[in-house]
Amino acid sequence: MSLPRQLRTHQRRLAGVVAAIAEGRTPARDILAAVTPGGGKSLLPVIAAARLKAAGLIDRVCWVVPRDSLRLQAEEAFADPAWRAALGHGLTVRAAENAPDPCRGLDGYVTTYQGIAAAPALHLAEFRRHRTLLVVDEMHHLPALPETDPMAAAQAEAAPEEDLAGAWSRALLPLLECAAVRLLLSGTLERADGRGILWLPYRSGPRARTREVELDAPGWAVIGYSRAQALAERAVLPVTFGAMDGEARWRDEDGHSLGPHRLANRFPDETTRPALFTALRTGFAEALLHEAFLATRDLRARRRQARGLPPGTTARGLGKLLVVAPDQATARHYLGLLRRWVPAREAEEAVALATSDSGDAQQTLAAFRLRPQPSILVTVAMAYEGLDAPEVAVVAALTHIRSRPWLEQMVARATRVDPQAGPYEQQRALVFHPDDPLFGRFRLRMETEQGTLARRPKPRRAPGVLPLWLRDQLPPREGITPLESNALALRFDTLAPGPELALKRPGLEAAADAPEAPSVAERRLRARIGEMVAAQAVEDEAMLQGPRSGLGGPGLYHRYNATLKRVLGNRSRAQMSLLELEAAIGWLERNRLADHQHLLAGDPRYAWTARKRAEWSPPARRGGTARAAEAPRRRQGG
């Protein structure tokens, strides 16, 4: 397959990796693409699917995205006529709902984390029927699970409750285990909460209580594309930050008036969060928003003049403003301010709001991406990640969140090169933000650290002692009432390119002919066990179609996992030794998990009622082929 010269470095590297897989020159079946936000990940699934399908290694592609708004962009990536001609492919995918036959005769489908979690059995059955390339977009959203990650297993014992992200991971895990090839995409290899990321291999980190992604793990192909590389290839724009200092006053939960306190400080302290909370909802926010508005208006005027367009003319490539608000109520307040600053006849069309509680949010996002108007979009979180809108040139970061992954994605909305905005040299991303030490810490980390670490949670401290800057996403204490704030000074700085993504750490090189490391063997055996459990779940699910399908549903794979755990001494896969993992595989080769469901009696998460057990009692110790053959007779009542 001839590749065009305009492919970026990471895209050429992926093409080489996929070619090696297709030609049998590497056993790797896991590909991790760590691509800086805005560096261009959307073409990678197209490159991989086209070559693997042509080589006969896959039948279909399933691309999973974190939000529904990204499904259309995934479809567009496969349908782009220029890339179809350049790559010589004729593949087509569709945005699928949770209905049978998601491909509908095409080469694959696009779905969301939520879609997988709502109907895991449907998707797992598809993966068992067809050799599938699984593409997981923005992998960092998925935390590691106790079943496959030893540290997650230890953390689960201390905090057994599972959040929504954990439920997504639980739904995606069997698909990862059954996929023919896995392509995992992310703009960051860190999670805001410090937990590990699902499926990724880890080793001890350079500092105490940390782990880092094992970028050179056997069986993996890792493709890195740092911001420094992207800048060198002119794939992303340089970033200038406009940091605004200010001061704020608020009333605490006891009714005491505090302040004024400055936003800017050398280090975070107990006033940092409350001051930021207050500033984003009072006069300071209006001043910062107005600076971003003026910068956007001036940019659009200069570009109109350069193109000879009359004042007020709308056209593509003039530049747009993205406003990220701290909450929906404040977003609506910002919307009102912005609409007062533009001519009344243009206000409704030029300034739009897209929040999760608005029914037309998806249409608004599409218009912001594809049309000259709106030129200003106010949102909270819907558009910060994955939004492919190269016309965004200015971002007003009026959000309290200070985690590195979140802010990197937000900044990247303005770093995409706009082909309609003139020469690269004349384009630059401009990000306005409060000049607080938490944002300064984020900028320093972008310039000096690789984002590949997972951290063990530190022991809880006594109330009032926990440093607020260690709790990136927590708002201030309840009861704080913002009183007033004002802006003091605005300064501009250009972000340094940042570090490269090192695929090896000094001192960790191993001989090429070294035997398989125990941790590598453990990961391989855990994945094999998961695949065997999934196979039994899918085979048994086939017999439960129709009026007796109550035994199936979202929990069958995980119910079988729980059964296996009981059989093997109540130890999860992540806690087993090599010998125990090998014994588990041997047991699964000889036994059916459906025959041991009595071991879950009394567990409310997996309990089967006596009526359901009576409706379906599978023959003991019968092979999968026999069960599958018998399924039609059962459905017919035979």
XYZ file of C-alpha atoms in Angstrom, residues 68-405:
338
model
C -21.862 10.380 21.150
C -20.691 13.630 19.528
C -17.497 11.877 18.372
C -19.255 9.085 16.467
C -19.889 11.322 13.448
C -16.224 12.346 13.342
C -15.225 8.664 13.323
C -17.546 7.998 10.390
C -16.085 11.004 8.574
C -12.539 9.682 9.007
C -13.397 6.536 6.998
C -15.469 8.455 4.452
C -12.920 11.197 3.689
C -12.460 10.980 -0.111
C -8.885 12.284 -0.118
C -7.712 9.628 2.311
C -9.738 6.895 0.603
C -7.787 7.674 -2.571
C -4.432 8.086 -0.817
C -4.710 4.867 1.201
C -6.509 2.921 -1.508
C -9.241 1.685 0.800
C -12.975 1.312 0.352
C -13.964 0.655 3.966
C -17.089 2.185 5.460
C -18.245 2.184 9.082
C -21.508 3.341 10.595
C -22.537 4.930 13.877
C -24.437 2.048 15.443
C -27.110 1.792 18.098
C -27.488 -1.170 20.414
C -29.421 -3.263 17.906
C -28.549 -6.631 16.339
C -26.096 -6.600 13.442
C -24.459 -3.222 14.213
C -22.442 -3.266 10.942
C -25.480 -3.696 8.638
C -23.348 -5.134 5.848
C -20.560 -2.544 6.203
C -16.968 -3.043 7.354
C -17.442 -1.966 10.945
C -19.261 0.253 13.384
C -18.691 3.082 15.825
C -20.199 3.062 19.291
C -19.650 4.696 22.673
C -18.485 3.544 26.098
C -22.068 4.013 27.257
C -23.371 1.924 24.360
C -21.047 -0.969 25.227
C -21.996 -0.769 28.902
C -25.715 -0.799 28.072
C -25.544 -3.979 25.946
C -22.252 -5.787 26.603
C -23.579 -9.200 25.579
C -24.562 -7.932 22.127
C -21.098 -6.549 21.403
C -19.277 -9.512 22.902
C -21.243 -11.870 20.670
C -20.191 -9.809 17.629
C -16.543 -10.115 18.653
C -16.880 -13.880 19.027
C -18.476 -14.208 15.568
C -16.025 -11.996 13.671
C -12.312 -11.297 13.883
C -12.390 -7.691 14.990
C -9.980 -4.785 15.177
C -10.979 -3.000 18.383
C -10.160 0.706 18.467
C -10.585 2.354 21.874
C -10.413 6.140 21.685
C -9.259 8.256 24.652
C -8.229 5.149 26.577
C -7.325 7.161 29.674
C -11.017 7.396 30.585
C -10.985 3.699 31.528
C -9.474 2.825 34.933
C -7.724 -0.478 35.548
C -9.857 -3.254 37.072
C -9.165 -5.526 40.048
C -9.536 -8.585 37.792
C -6.438 -7.768 35.768
C -4.395 -5.191 37.712
C -2.791 -6.077 41.062
C -2.712 -2.495 42.330
C -6.342 -1.971 41.371
C -7.165 -5.163 43.254
C -5.491 -3.786 46.376
C -7.295 -0.454 46.030
C -10.647 -2.193 45.506
C -10.336 -3.882 48.906
C -10.010 -0.452 50.542
C -12.735 1.195 48.416
C -15.023 -1.506 46.960
C -17.565 0.881 45.382
C -17.252 1.264 41.601
C -17.793 4.517 39.725
C -19.172 5.045 36.224
C -15.728 4.887 34.623
C -15.155 1.534 36.335
C -18.417 0.254 34.854
C -17.194 1.296 31.405
C -13.950 -0.604 31.975
C -15.878 -3.670 33.099
C -17.937 -3.599 29.904
C -14.888 -3.090 27.637
C -12.676 -5.742 29.244
C -14.178 -8.838 27.520
C -13.996 -7.079 24.144
C -10.311 -6.347 24.708
C -9.766 -9.987 25.578
C -11.539 -11.268 22.449
C -10.335 -8.766 19.837
C -8.053 -9.998 17.066
C -6.008 -6.778 17.198
C -6.290 -3.838 19.601
C -5.509 -0.208 18.741
C -5.600 1.980 21.846
C -5.569 5.754 21.358
C -4.994 8.532 23.848
C -3.653 12.031 24.108
C -2.434 11.356 27.637
C -1.312 8.249 29.510
C -2.328 9.571 32.918
C -5.642 9.689 34.731
C -6.649 12.652 36.858
C -7.341 10.356 39.841
C -3.914 8.685 39.639
C -5.274 5.197 38.914
C -3.824 2.963 36.235
C -5.446 2.696 32.807
C -7.297 -0.441 31.743
C -5.258 -3.058 29.828
C -2.001 -1.065 29.741
C 1.150 -2.759 31.099
C 2.857 -1.086 34.059
C 6.179 -1.267 35.889
C 7.587 0.495 38.946
C 7.922 4.232 38.437
C 10.922 6.487 39.036
C 9.468 7.818 42.307
C 8.020 6.170 45.386
C 4.350 5.159 45.221
C 4.269 5.492 41.429
C 4.022 3.208 38.410
C 4.669 4.121 34.802
C 3.364 2.665 31.571
C 5.792 0.014 30.305
C 6.221 1.457 26.835
C 8.575 -1.314 25.709
C 6.500 -4.243 27.034
C 6.753 -7.490 25.017
C 3.822 -8.048 22.692
C 3.132 -4.329 22.465
C 3.895 -1.797 19.758
C 3.941 1.745 21.126
C 3.807 4.765 18.857
C 4.603 8.072 20.517
C 3.971 11.506 19.087
C 4.904 14.258 21.501
C 3.973 17.908 21.312
C 7.608 18.679 20.489
C 7.433 16.360 17.457
C 4.079 17.770 16.404
C 5.413 21.325 16.573
C 8.486 20.362 14.552
C 6.243 18.894 11.835
C 3.829 21.823 12.052
C 1.046 19.438 12.966
C -0.084 21.610 15.902
C 0.170 25.299 16.678
C 2.334 26.990 19.320
C 0.389 28.081 22.411
C 0.448 31.489 24.060
C -1.142 31.716 27.502
C -2.787 34.896 28.712
C -2.677 34.568 32.513
C -4.844 37.059 34.416
C -4.277 37.796 38.085
C -7.003 39.041 40.370
C -8.355 39.068 43.896
C -11.563 37.708 45.390
C -13.754 37.982 48.479
C -16.225 35.359 49.703
C -18.276 34.378 52.739
C -17.497 31.031 54.376
C -20.017 28.536 55.743
C -19.991 30.332 59.105
C -20.950 33.633 57.520
C -17.524 35.266 57.885
C -16.320 37.506 55.050
C -12.837 36.512 53.840
C -10.447 38.391 51.583
C -9.600 39.999 49.388
C -7.164 37.181 48.478
C -4.953 37.151 45.405
C -5.288 34.448 42.802
C -1.602 34.464 41.891
C 0.736 32.948 44.437
C 3.986 31.010 44.413
C 2.388 27.933 45.977
C -1.228 26.803 46.502
C -2.678 27.358 49.957
C -6.051 27.148 51.692
C -7.358 30.232 49.840
C -6.507 29.039 46.318
C -9.634 26.981 45.622
C -12.193 29.319 47.218
C -10.638 32.318 45.465
C -10.790 30.529 42.109
C -14.374 29.415 42.740
C -15.370 33.005 43.521
C -13.439 34.546 40.621
C -15.128 32.306 38.037
C -18.578 33.506 39.116
C -18.045 37.219 39.696
C -16.396 40.269 38.135
C -13.028 38.654 37.449
C -14.615 36.146 35.069
C -16.319 38.934 33.150
C -12.980 40.754 32.728
C -11.136 37.636 31.535
C -13.985 36.666 29.207
C -13.971 40.163 27.742
C -10.229 39.936 27.019
C -10.780 36.654 25.172
C -13.716 38.180 23.273
C -11.666 41.221 22.209
C -8.753 39.014 21.110
C -11.098 36.937 18.960
C -12.801 39.999 17.491
C -9.429 41.564 16.611
C -8.173 38.305 15.066
C -11.273 37.984 12.886
C -10.976 41.632 11.798
C -7.322 41.173 10.790
C -8.104 38.035 8.807
C -11.039 39.709 7.069
C -8.814 42.596 6.102
C -6.089 40.284 4.794
C -8.661 38.513 2.597
C -10.375 41.697 1.454
C -13.693 40.850 3.119
C -16.029 43.664 4.237
C -16.464 44.207 8.011
C -19.056 41.883 9.528
C -18.759 39.301 6.741
C -18.863 35.678 7.883
C -16.539 33.149 6.301
C -14.641 30.013 7.214
C -11.134 30.392 8.591
C -11.588 33.671 10.475
C -11.059 32.118 13.910
C -13.475 31.148 16.686
C -13.695 31.421 20.487
C -14.378 28.448 22.769
C -15.481 29.313 26.310
C -15.230 26.541 28.938
C -17.381 27.367 31.976
C -17.281 25.810 35.481
C -20.955 24.737 35.494
C -24.139 25.018 33.449
C -25.636 27.940 35.362
C -22.463 29.972 34.969
C -22.272 28.968 31.285
C -25.694 30.526 30.715
C -24.494 33.676 32.501
C -21.443 33.841 30.207
C -23.740 33.360 27.209
C -25.753 36.418 28.229
C -22.615 38.536 28.624
C -21.248 37.577 25.215
C -24.536 38.223 23.435
C -24.587 41.756 24.878
C -21.108 42.401 23.408
C -22.024 41.574 19.815
C -24.493 43.466 17.614
C -28.063 42.575 18.578
C -28.917 41.363 15.071
C -26.076 38.777 15.254
C -26.315 37.710 18.899
C -28.459 34.574 18.509
C -26.526 33.237 15.547
C -22.976 34.243 16.514
C -22.958 33.033 20.144
C -24.229 29.555 21.050
C -24.474 27.324 24.093
C -23.844 23.552 24.143
C -24.411 21.821 27.479
C -25.658 18.372 28.329
C -29.046 19.713 29.461
C -29.811 21.406 26.127
C -31.701 19.277 23.608
C -29.972 20.757 20.565
C -26.416 20.437 21.890
C -25.314 17.984 19.188
C -26.638 20.183 16.406
C -24.930 23.201 17.958
C -21.601 21.380 18.103
C -21.948 20.298 14.472
C -22.690 23.865 13.386
C -19.721 25.181 15.349
C -17.482 22.655 13.588
C -18.816 22.895 10.064
C -20.286 26.380 9.521
C -19.030 29.978 9.761
C -21.527 30.646 12.548
C -21.603 30.363 15.506
C -18.199 31.947 15.985
C -18.400 31.692 19.791
C -19.376 28.550 21.692
C -19.957 28.346 25.449
C -19.824 24.896 27.020
C -18.879 23.088 30.216
C -17.381 19.761 29.199
C -19.087 18.587 26.018
C -16.583 20.174 23.624
C -13.326 20.102 25.538
C -12.115 16.688 24.309
C -12.098 15.287 20.796
C -13.810 18.287 19.203
C -12.343 18.557 15.709
C -12.853 22.271 15.054
C -9.623 23.717 13.604
C -11.151 27.205 13.471
C -10.947 27.504 17.272
C -8.115 29.984 17.779
C -8.917 31.339 21.256
C -9.970 29.496 24.427
C -11.307 31.141 27.583
C -10.465 28.580 30.293
C -12.981 29.619 32.932
C -13.038 26.235 34.670
C -11.958 25.179 38.168
C -10.605 21.784 37.015
C -6.806 21.590 37.185
C -5.953 17.986 36.305
C -3.334 17.641 33.588
C -5.285 15.305 31.236
